[in-house]
Amino acid sequence: MISAHLKKLKRHIELSREEEQAIRDSVAETRSVPADKILIRNGVELSSSMLLLDGWLARSKDMPAGERQVTQLHVAGDFADLHSFTLKRLDHDVATLSECVVAVVPHSRLKELTEQFPRLARLYWFSTNVDAAICRELALSLGQRSALSRMAHLFCELHARLDVVGRADDGGFNFPLTQRELAECLGLTVVHANRTIQELRRRRVVELENRRLTIIDRKGLEGIAEFDPSYLYIERLPY
Amino acid sequence: MISAHLKKLKRHIELSREEEQAIRDSVAETRSVPADKILIRNGVELSSSMLLLDGWLARSKDMPAGERQVTQLHVAGDFADLHSFTLKRLDHDVATLSECVVAVVPHSRLKELTEQFPRLARLYWFSTNVDAAICRELALSLGQRSALSRMAHLFCELHARLDVVGRADDGGFNFPLTQRELAECLGLTVVHANRTIQELRRRRVVELENRRLTIIDRKGLEGIAEFDPSYLYIERLPY
DNA sequence: CGAAGCATTGAAGTGCGTCAACAATCGTGG
DNA sequence: CCACGATTGTTGACGCACTTCAATGCTTCG
């Protein structure tokens, strides 16, 4: 089940036998978590990071009055809080959006791993930097794109990211979020998120039903989104 | 002039003599750059990172039609593109907002530095993770806060960050951005940014003139912003 | 089978955008 | 030191994308 994570890493560098084994050995335990649970709470001191093996997670930040912004979605193969290795506590919550399987990686092992394999240290550093790039693209979406373009952009991004770990096909992908959660990703109200989905349906670019997103017109969707995947850094061997 | 950077780092760990010297030695050259220049262009392969010694920089992303979102502001002591060490090319531009002095740090030296001093590797990794936390807070602002609250929040954040490097006082700080640039940080039009400044003035919380931001009512400003600085990770010794 | 959450719809309101004009300031060269 | 164009700041009128409020049917699940 850690194969999705390794698949992602191997897009960037060839892993030696020892490196791959060290990564496998860094997992202390594997846990199953039901949907709608807060896995990591804002501000709490942490001594391990969570590697998502299956399911969907969200990083979210709440306002005093209760409004919520999801700042990142995570799918199989993603480290949900690798940044807690250096930050020690998070500035956001991490919650399950579906039933999830997570691997627990103690910070102590990450320390050994990164000191023993500086190349892996840079690879994992790279990985948190890609998270940051995704967040910058979100800021661009929230600041400049219309609701329609924003939603289309999110769907394009998710398709590209899921494709890397073999969880998407040309027709689309499983999408377990409710419209409320989707709205929280996009900085919209539920009502407007609903109307935006309907507009995408009306334009025959996507369909969304039964927790599955069907992409009907990929080019059309990417056009609405003005999608350029280079910010995802999905390419082979950067160094 | 690198002292602002060291001051920032020393908030988090005590630097040994050797570590501090290694950081100083990592600078290959120092350059002065006029205002309104693109220092680093989106997509270009890089072999060094820029440490800002003095002045203001912005990370910005442009849309095909020309709209621009600033995803981060940088002040003295900040690494503008430490993430280029692992990403190799950026997903955004870095431009000068004022005259700037930057130190050029080759990636080759960063590689040596981080391999020789794993503690510094983690500290610099930490630093890029704080940048990401700041970007998440921006996403929260853009997605959920009103224009007024967003602007107040930015001013609070800048005051806190400038204070760390000794470039703010109780009364405020120098703020070289035009209203257009400020608007680009906040996802607003110039016209509405102008009206928002006026509302902050009317409420007697800040004044903005002659490239200086004066904070008249700190508590009032923080109240409008619902400002909680914990996402900035300004505190002593996380490990 | 009932309750709770989720998706959908309509009507009305508003925060911010757009367009357009003008005033103030700045930088530059004569 | 002034002239002048360019940039920056400010204001008003109007429009619209998105919100708010409220109601209704649809699913899901104990």
Coordinates of C-alpha atoms (C1' of nucleotides) in Angstrom, one line a residue:
Chain A
M1 CA 0.0 0.0 0.0
I2 CA 3.0 2.3 0.3
S3 CA 3.5 1.7 -3.4
A4 CA 1.5 4.8 -4.3
H5 CA 4.0 6.9 -2.3
L6 CA 7.0 5.2 -3.9
K7 CA 5.5 5.6 -7.3
K8 CA 5.3 9.3 -6.7
L9 CA 8.9 9.6 -5.5
K10 CA 10.2 7.6 -8.4
R11 CA 8.8 10.1 -10.8
H12 CA 11.7 12.3 -9.6
I13 CA 14.6 10.1 -8.7
E14 CA 15.6 6.5 -9.0
L15 CA 15.6 5.0 -5.5
S16 CA 18.4 2.7 -4.6
R17 CA 17.6 -0.6 -2.9
E18 CA 18.8 0.9 0.4
E19 CA 16.8 4.1 0.1
E20 CA 13.6 2.3 -0.8
Q21 CA 14.1 -0.1 2.1
A22 CA 14.8 2.8 4.5
I23 CA 11.6 4.5 3.4
R24 CA 9.7 1.3 4.0
D25 CA 11.3 0.8 7.4
S26 CA 10.4 4.4 8.5
V27 CA 6.8 3.4 8.9
A28 CA 6.2 2.5 12.5
E29 CA 2.6 1.5 12.2
T30 CA -0.4 1.6 9.9
R31 CA -3.9 2.8 11.0
S32 CA -7.4 2.8 9.6
V33 CA -9.4 5.9 10.3
P34 CA -13.1 6.4 9.6
A35 CA -14.4 9.4 7.6
D36 CA -14.9 12.8 9.1
K37 CA -12.4 12.5 11.9
I38 CA -9.8 15.1 12.8
L39 CA -6.5 13.3 12.4
I40 CA -4.2 16.1 13.5
R41 CA -5.3 19.1 15.4
N42 CA -4.0 22.6 14.9
G43 CA -1.4 23.6 17.5
V44 CA -0.8 20.2 19.0
E45 CA 2.9 19.1 19.4
L46 CA 3.7 16.2 17.1
S47 CA 6.4 13.6 17.1
S48 CA 5.4 11.8 13.9
S49 CA 4.1 12.5 10.4
M50 CA 1.3 10.8 8.6
L51 CA 1.7 9.2 5.2
L52 CA -1.7 8.7 3.4
L53 CA -1.9 5.2 1.9
D54 CA -5.5 5.3 0.9
G55 CA -8.5 7.7 1.1
W56 CA -8.8 11.5 1.1
L57 CA -7.6 14.0 3.6
A58 CA -8.0 17.8 3.9
R59 CA -5.8 20.4 5.5
S60 CA -8.2 23.1 6.8
K61 CA -8.2 26.3 8.7
D62 CA -11.2 27.7 10.6
M63 CA -12.1 31.2 11.4
P64 CA -13.4 32.3 14.8
A65 CA -17.0 32.5 13.5
G66 CA -16.7 29.0 12.0
E67 CA -16.0 29.6 8.3
R68 CA -13.6 27.0 7.0
Q69 CA -11.0 27.1 4.2
V70 CA -9.5 23.9 3.0
T71 CA -6.0 24.8 2.0
Q72 CA -5.0 21.4 0.5
L73 CA -6.5 18.0 -0.4
H74 CA -4.4 14.9 0.0
V75 CA -4.8 11.6 -1.9
A76 CA -3.0 8.2 -1.7
G77 CA 0.8 8.6 -1.7
D78 CA 0.8 12.1 -0.2
F79 CA 2.5 12.9 3.1
A80 CA -0.2 14.8 4.9
D81 CA 2.0 16.6 7.4
L82 CA 5.6 16.0 6.4
H83 CA 6.1 19.7 7.3
S84 CA 5.3 18.8 11.0
F85 CA 8.8 17.2 11.0
T86 CA 10.3 20.7 11.1
L87 CA 7.4 22.8 12.3
K88 CA 6.6 20.5 15.2
R89 CA 3.0 21.8 15.4
L90 CA 0.7 22.7 12.6
D91 CA -1.2 25.9 11.8
H92 CA -4.1 23.9 10.5
D93 CA -6.1 20.7 11.1
V94 CA -5.9 17.6 9.0
A95 CA -9.2 15.7 8.7
T96 CA -10.4 12.6 6.9
L97 CA -12.9 13.2 4.1
S98 CA -13.3 9.4 3.5
E99 CA -12.2 6.3 5.3
C100 CA -8.4 6.4 5.3
V101 CA -5.4 4.2 5.8
V102 CA -2.4 6.1 7.1
A103 CA 1.1 5.1 7.9
V104 CA 2.7 6.7 10.9
V105 CA 6.3 7.8 10.4
P106 CA 8.0 9.0 13.6
H107 CA 10.1 12.1 13.3
S108 CA 13.0 10.3 14.9
R109 CA 13.1 7.9 11.9
L110 CA 12.8 10.8 9.5
K111 CA 15.8 12.4 11.2
E112 CA 17.8 9.2 10.8
L113 CA 16.6 8.7 7.2
T114 CA 17.4 12.3 6.1
E115 CA 20.8 12.3 7.8
Q116 CA 21.8 8.9 6.4
F117 CA 20.5 9.7 2.9
P118 CA 20.9 13.4 2.1
R119 CA 19.4 12.8 -1.3
L120 CA 16.2 11.6 0.3
A121 CA 16.3 14.6 2.6
R122 CA 16.3 16.8 -0.5
L123 CA 13.6 14.7 -2.1
Y124 CA 11.3 15.1 0.9
W125 CA 12.2 18.8 1.2
F126 CA 11.2 19.0 -2.5
S127 CA 7.9 17.3 -1.7
T128 CA 7.0 19.9 0.9
N129 CA 8.0 22.6 -1.6
V130 CA 5.6 21.2 -4.1
D131 CA 2.8 21.3 -1.5
A132 CA 3.7 25.0 -1.2
A133 CA 3.5 25.5 -4.9
I134 CA 0.0 23.9 -4.9
C135 CA -1.0 26.3 -2.2
R136 CA 0.3 29.3 -4.3
E137 CA -1.8 28.1 -7.2
L138 CA -4.8 28.0 -4.8
A139 CA -4.1 31.6 -3.7
L140 CA -4.1 32.5 -7.4
S141 CA -7.4 30.7 -7.9
L142 CA -9.0 32.3 -4.8
G143 CA -7.7 35.8 -5.7
Q144 CA -8.2 35.9 -9.4
R145 CA -10.3 33.1 -10.9
S146 CA -14.1 33.0 -11.1
A147 CA -16.0 30.3 -9.2
L148 CA -16.4 28.3 -12.5
S149 CA -12.7 28.5 -13.4
R150 CA -11.7 27.7 -9.9
M151 CA -13.7 24.6 -9.7
A152 CA -12.6 23.4 -13.1
H153 CA -9.0 24.1 -12.0
L154 CA -9.4 22.0 -8.9
F155 CA -10.8 19.1 -11.0
C156 CA -7.9 19.3 -13.4
E157 CA -5.3 19.4 -10.6
L158 CA -6.9 16.4 -8.9
H159 CA -7.0 14.4 -12.1
A160 CA -3.3 15.1 -12.8
R161 CA -2.3 14.2 -9.2
L162 CA -4.4 11.1 -9.1
D163 CA -3.1 10.0 -12.4
V164 CA 0.5 9.9 -11.0
V165 CA -0.6 7.3 -8.4
G166 CA -2.8 5.4 -10.8
R167 CA -6.1 6.4 -9.3
A168 CA -7.6 8.2 -12.2
D169 CA -8.5 7.2 -15.7
D170 CA -9.5 9.1 -18.8
G171 CA -13.0 9.1 -17.7
G172 CA -12.5 10.7 -14.3
F173 CA -11.9 9.6 -10.7
N174 CA -13.7 8.8 -7.5
F175 CA -14.4 12.0 -5.6
P176 CA -15.7 11.5 -2.0
L177 CA -16.3 15.1 -1.0
T178 CA -19.7 16.5 -0.3
Q179 CA -20.7 19.8 -2.0
R180 CA -20.1 21.5 1.4
E181 CA -16.5 20.3 1.5
L182 CA -16.0 21.1 -2.1
A183 CA -17.3 24.6 -1.4
E184 CA -14.8 24.9 1.5
C185 CA -12.0 24.1 -0.9
L186 CA -13.0 26.9 -3.3
G187 CA -13.9 29.7 -0.9
L188 CA -17.6 29.5 -1.9
T189 CA -20.9 29.0 -0.2
V190 CA -22.6 25.6 -0.7
V191 CA -25.3 27.2 -2.7
H192 CA -23.0 28.7 -5.2
A193 CA -20.8 25.6 -5.4
N194 CA -23.9 23.7 -6.3
R195 CA -24.8 26.2 -9.0
T196 CA -21.2 26.1 -10.3
I197 CA -21.3 22.3 -10.6
Q198 CA -24.6 22.7 -12.5
E199 CA -23.0 25.2 -14.9
L200 CA -20.1 22.7 -15.6
R201 CA -22.7 20.0 -16.2
R202 CA -24.7 22.3 -18.5
R203 CA -21.6 23.0 -20.5
R204 CA -21.0 19.2 -20.7
V205 CA -17.5 19.2 -19.4
V206 CA -18.0 17.2 -16.2
E207 CA -20.6 15.1 -14.4
L208 CA -20.6 14.6 -10.6
E209 CA -22.7 11.9 -9.1
N210 CA -22.4 9.0 -6.7
R211 CA -19.1 10.3 -5.4
R212 CA -17.5 10.0 -8.8
L213 CA -16.3 12.8 -11.0
T214 CA -16.7 12.0 -14.7
I215 CA -14.7 14.2 -17.1
I216 CA -16.7 14.4 -20.3
D217 CA -14.7 17.1 -22.1
R218 CA -11.1 17.2 -20.9
K219 CA -10.0 20.0 -23.2
G220 CA -13.1 22.0 -22.4
L221 CA -12.4 21.7 -18.7
E222 CA -8.8 22.7 -19.0
G223 CA -9.8 25.6 -21.1
I224 CA -12.3 26.9 -18.5
A225 CA -9.6 26.4 -15.8
E226 CA -6.7 27.8 -17.9
F227 CA -4.9 24.8 -16.5
D228 CA -1.1 24.6 -16.8
P229 CA 0.2 21.7 -14.7
S230 CA 3.8 22.9 -14.5
Y231 CA 3.2 24.1 -10.9
L232 CA 2.7 20.4 -9.9
Y233 CA 6.3 19.5 -10.8
I234 CA 5.2 16.2 -12.2
E235 CA 8.2 15.3 -14.4
R236 CA 11.1 13.0 -14.2
L237 CA 14.4 13.5 -12.4
P238 CA 14.8 17.1 -11.4
Y239 CA 18.3 16.4 -10.2
Chain B
M1 CA 23.8 43.2 6.2
I2 CA 23.3 39.5 6.5
S3 CA 22.6 40.1 10.2
A4 CA 18.8 40.4 9.6
H5 CA 18.9 36.8 8.3
L6 CA 21.0 35.6 11.2
K7 CA 18.7 37.4 13.6
K8 CA 15.8 35.5 12.2
L9 CA 17.5 32.1 12.3
K10 CA 18.6 32.7 15.9
R11 CA 15.0 33.0 17.0
H12 CA 14.8 29.3 16.5
I13 CA 18.2 27.7 17.3
E14 CA 21.5 28.8 18.7
L15 CA 24.0 28.8 15.9
S16 CA 27.5 27.5 16.6
R17 CA 30.5 29.5 15.4
E18 CA 31.0 27.0 12.6
E19 CA 27.4 27.1 11.5
E20 CA 27.3 30.9 11.4
Q21 CA 30.5 31.0 9.5
A22 CA 29.3 28.4 7.0
I23 CA 26.2 30.5 6.4
R24 CA 28.2 33.6 5.9
D25 CA 30.5 31.7 3.5
S26 CA 27.6 30.4 1.5
V27 CA 27.1 33.9 -0.1
A28 CA 28.9 34.1 -3.4
E29 CA 28.2 37.7 -4.2
T30 CA 26.0 40.6 -3.3
R31 CA 24.0 42.6 -5.8
S32 CA 22.0 45.8 -5.8
V33 CA 18.8 45.8 -7.9
P34 CA 16.6 48.8 -8.7
A35 CA 12.9 48.8 -8.0
D36 CA 10.4 47.1 -10.4
K37 CA 12.7 44.5 -11.9
I38 CA 11.9 40.8 -12.3
L39 CA 14.7 39.2 -10.3
I40 CA 13.7 35.6 -11.1
R41 CA 11.5 34.5 -13.9
N42 CA 8.9 31.7 -13.7
G43 CA 10.1 28.5 -15.3
V44 CA 13.8 29.4 -15.7
E45 CA 16.3 26.8 -14.5
L46 CA 18.2 28.1 -11.5
S47 CA 21.5 27.3 -9.8
S48 CA 21.4 29.7 -6.9
S49 CA 19.0 31.1 -4.4
M50 CA 18.5 34.8 -3.4
L51 CA 18.8 36.0 0.1
L52 CA 17.2 39.4 0.6
L53 CA 19.4 41.7 2.6
D54 CA 17.5 44.9 2.2
G55 CA 14.3 46.1 0.4
W56 CA 11.1 44.4 -0.6
L57 CA 10.4 41.6 -3.0
A58 CA 7.2 39.9 -4.2
R59 CA 6.5 36.4 -5.4
S60 CA 3.8 36.8 -8.0
K61 CA 1.8 34.7 -10.4
D62 CA 0.1 36.1 -13.6
M63 CA -2.9 34.9 -15.4
P64 CA -3.0 34.7 -19.2
A65 CA -5.2 37.8 -19.4
G66 CA -2.8 39.7 -17.2
E67 CA -4.4 39.6 -13.7
R68 CA -1.7 39.2 -11.1
Q69 CA -1.7 37.6 -7.7
V70 CA 1.1 38.3 -5.2
T71 CA 1.5 35.1 -3.2
Q72 CA 4.1 36.3 -0.8
L73 CA 6.0 39.5 0.2
H74 CA 9.6 39.3 1.3
V75 CA 11.5 41.7 3.6
A76 CA 15.1 41.9 4.8
G77 CA 16.4 38.6 6.1
D78 CA 14.1 36.4 4.0
F79 CA 15.3 33.9 1.5
A80 CA 13.2 34.8 -1.6
D81 CA 13.6 31.4 -3.3
L82 CA 15.2 28.9 -1.0
H83 CA 12.6 26.5 -2.5
S84 CA 14.5 26.7 -5.9
F85 CA 17.2 24.7 -4.2
T86 CA 15.0 21.6 -4.5
L87 CA 12.5 22.8 -7.2
K88 CA 15.2 23.9 -9.6
R89 CA 12.7 26.2 -11.4
L90 CA 9.9 28.4 -9.9
D91 CA 6.2 28.4 -10.6
H92 CA 6.1 32.2 -10.0
D93 CA 8.1 35.3 -10.6
V94 CA 10.1 37.2 -8.0
A95 CA 10.2 40.9 -8.5
T96 CA 11.6 43.9 -6.6
L97 CA 9.1 46.3 -5.1
S98 CA 11.8 48.7 -4.0
E99 CA 15.5 49.0 -4.5
C100 CA 17.0 45.8 -3.1
V101 CA 20.2 44.3 -1.9
V102 CA 20.4 40.6 -2.4
A103 CA 23.0 37.9 -1.6
V104 CA 23.4 35.2 -4.2
V105 CA 23.8 31.7 -2.6
P106 CA 24.7 29.0 -5.1
H107 CA 22.8 25.7 -4.8
S108 CA 26.2 23.9 -4.7
R109 CA 27.0 25.7 -1.5
L110 CA 23.6 25.0 -0.1
K111 CA 24.2 21.3 -0.8
E112 CA 27.5 21.3 1.0
L113 CA 26.1 23.3 3.9
T114 CA 23.1 21.1 4.4
E115 CA 25.1 17.9 4.1
Q116 CA 27.7 19.1 6.5
F117 CA 25.2 20.6 9.0
P118 CA 22.0 18.5 9.1
R119 CA 20.7 20.9 11.8
L120 CA 21.0 23.7 9.3
A121 CA 19.3 21.6 6.7
R122 CA 16.4 21.2 9.0
L123 CA 16.4 24.9 9.9
Y124 CA 16.2 25.9 6.2
W125 CA 13.6 23.2 5.5
F126 CA 11.7 24.7 8.5
S127 CA 12.1 28.1 6.9
T128 CA 10.5 27.0 3.6
N129 CA 7.7 25.4 5.6
V130 CA 7.0 28.7 7.3
D131 CA 6.7 30.3 3.9
A132 CA 4.1 27.6 3.1
A133 CA 2.2 28.4 6.4
I134 CA 2.1 32.1 5.4
C135 CA 0.7 31.1 2.0
R136 CA -2.0 29.0 3.7
E137 CA -3.0 31.9 5.8
L138 CA -3.2 34.0 2.6
A139 CA -5.5 31.3 1.1
L140 CA -7.7 31.6 4.3
S141 CA -7.7 35.4 3.8
L142 CA -8.6 35.2 0.1
G143 CA -11.2 32.6 0.6
Q144 CA -12.9 33.8 3.8
R145 CA -12.0 37.3 5.0
S146 CA -13.6 40.5 3.7
A147 CA -11.4 43.0 2.0
L148 CA -11.1 45.1 5.1
S149 CA -10.1 42.2 7.3
R150 CA -7.7 40.9 4.7
M151 CA -5.9 44.2 4.5
A152 CA -5.8 44.6 8.2
H153 CA -4.4 41.0 8.5
L154 CA -1.6 41.8 6.0
F155 CA -0.6 44.8 7.9
C156 CA -0.5 42.8 11.2
E157 CA 1.5 40.1 9.6
L158 CA 4.0 42.5 8.1
H159 CA 4.4 44.3 11.4
A160 CA 5.2 41.0 13.2
R161 CA 7.6 39.9 10.5
L162 CA 9.4 43.2 10.3
D163 CA 9.7 43.4 14.1
V164 CA 11.7 40.2 14.1
V165 CA 14.4 41.8 12.0
G166 CA 14.2 45.2 13.7
R167 CA 12.5 47.1 10.9
A168 CA 9.3 48.0 12.6
D169 CA 8.5 50.0 15.7
D170 CA 5.3 50.5 17.7
G171 CA 4.3 53.3 15.4
G172 CA 4.5 51.3 12.2
F173 CA 6.9 50.6 9.4
N174 CA 8.1 51.7 5.9
F175 CA 5.8 50.3 3.2
P176 CA 7.0 50.9 -0.3
L177 CA 4.2 49.3 -2.2
T178 CA 1.8 51.2 -4.4
Q179 CA -1.9 50.7 -4.0
R180 CA -1.9 48.7 -7.2
E181 CA 0.7 46.3 -5.7
L182 CA -1.2 46.2 -2.4
A183 CA -4.3 45.3 -4.3
E184 CA -2.5 42.5 -6.1
C185 CA -1.5 41.0 -2.7
L186 CA -5.1 41.1 -1.5
G187 CA -6.9 39.9 -4.6
L188 CA -8.7 43.2 -5.0
T189 CA -8.9 45.9 -7.7
V190 CA -7.0 49.1 -7.2
V191 CA -10.2 51.0 -6.7
H192 CA -11.5 48.8 -4.0
A193 CA -8.1 48.6 -2.3
N194 CA -8.2 52.4 -2.2
R195 CA -11.6 52.4 -0.6
T196 CA -10.5 49.8 1.9
I197 CA -7.5 51.9 3.0
Q198 CA -9.9 54.8 3.4
E199 CA -12.1 52.7 5.6
L200 CA -9.2 51.7 7.8
R201 CA -8.2 55.4 8.0
R202 CA -11.8 56.4 8.8
R203 CA -11.8 53.9 11.7
R204 CA -8.6 55.4 12.9
V205 CA -6.6 52.2 13.0
V206 CA -3.9 52.9 10.4
E207 CA -2.6 55.7 8.3
L208 CA -0.8 55.2 5.0
E209 CA 1.2 58.0 3.4
N210 CA 4.6 58.7 2.0
R211 CA 5.4 55.0 1.7
R212 CA 5.0 54.6 5.5
L213 CA 2.3 52.6 7.3
T214 CA 1.4 54.1 10.7
I215 CA -0.4 51.9 13.1
I216 CA -2.7 54.2 15.2
D217 CA -4.7 51.5 17.0
R218 CA -2.8 48.2 17.2
K219 CA -5.6 46.4 19.1
G220 CA -8.2 47.7 16.8
L221 CA -6.3 46.6 13.7
E222 CA -5.7 43.1 15.1
G223 CA -9.4 42.9 16.0
I224 CA -10.5 43.7 12.4
A225 CA -8.0 41.2 11.2
E226 CA -8.8 38.5 13.8
F227 CA -5.0 38.2 13.8
D228 CA -3.3 35.3 15.5
P229 CA 0.4 35.2 14.8
S230 CA 1.0 31.6 15.6
Y231 CA 1.1 30.6 11.9
L232 CA 4.3 32.7 11.6
Y233 CA 6.2 30.3 14.0
I234 CA 7.9 33.3 15.6
E235 CA 9.2 31.7 18.8
R236 CA 12.3 30.4 20.3
L237 CA 13.9 27.0 19.8
P238 CA 11.4 24.6 18.2
Y239 CA 14.0 21.8 18.6
Chain C
dC1 C1' -39.2 4.3 9.4
dG2 C1' -37.8 8.4 11.0
dA3 C1' -34.1 11.8 11.5
dA4 C1' -30.3 14.0 9.8
dG5 C1' -27.5 15.3 6.4
dC6 C1' -27.2 16.4 1.5
dA7 C1' -28.6 18.5 -3.0
dT8 C1' -31.4 21.8 -5.3
dT9 C1' -34.1 25.9 -6.3
dG10 C1' -35.9 30.7 -6.0
dA11 C1' -35.8 35.5 -4.5
dA12 C1' -33.6 39.2 -2.8
dG13 C1' -29.4 41.6 -1.0
dT14 C1' -24.5 43.2 -1.1
dG15 C1' -19.5 43.5 -1.5
dC16 C1' -16.6 44.2 -4.8
dG17 C1' -15.7 45.0 -9.8
dT18 C1' -15.9 48.0 -13.9
dC19 C1' -15.8 52.2 -16.3
dA20 C1' -14.6 56.8 -16.5
dA21 C1' -13.0 61.0 -15.0
dC22 C1' -9.9 63.9 -12.5
dA23 C1' -6.5 65.4 -9.0
dA24 C1' -2.1 64.9 -6.9
dT25 C1' 2.6 63.5 -7.1
dC26 C1' 6.8 62.1 -9.2
dG27 C1' 10.6 61.8 -12.3
dT28 C1' 13.0 63.7 -16.0
dG29 C1' 14.8 66.8 -19.2
dG30 C1' 15.1 71.4 -20.9
Chain D
dC1 C1' 13.9 75.6 -11.4
dC2 C1' 10.1 74.9 -14.1
dA3 C1' 7.5 72.2 -17.7
dC4 C1' 5.4 68.2 -18.8
dG5 C1' 4.1 63.5 -19.3
dA6 C1' 3.5 59.4 -16.6
dT7 C1' 2.4 57.2 -12.7
dT8 C1' -0.4 57.0 -8.5
dG9 C1' -4.3 58.1 -5.8
dT10 C1' -9.3 59.4 -5.4
dT11 C1' -14.1 59.7 -6.5
dG12 C1' -18.9 58.6 -8.5
dA13 C1' -22.2 55.8 -10.9
dC14 C1' -23.5 51.5 -12.1
dG15 C1' -23.4 46.4 -12.7
dC16 C1' -22.7 41.7 -11.5
dA17 C1' -20.9 37.5 -9.2
dC18 C1' -21.6 35.6 -5.3
dT19 C1' -24.1 35.6 -0.7
dT20 C1' -28.0 35.1 2.3
dC21 C1' -32.2 33.3 3.6
dA22 C1' -35.6 30.1 3.2
dA23 C1' -38.0 26.2 1.5
dT24 C1' -38.3 21.5 -0.5
dG25 C1' -37.2 17.0 -2.1
dC26 C1' -33.7 13.3 -1.9
dT27 C1' -30.4 10.1 0.4
dT28 C1' -28.4 7.7 3.8
dC29 C1' -28.3 5.2 7.7
dG30 C1' -29.1 3.8 12.5

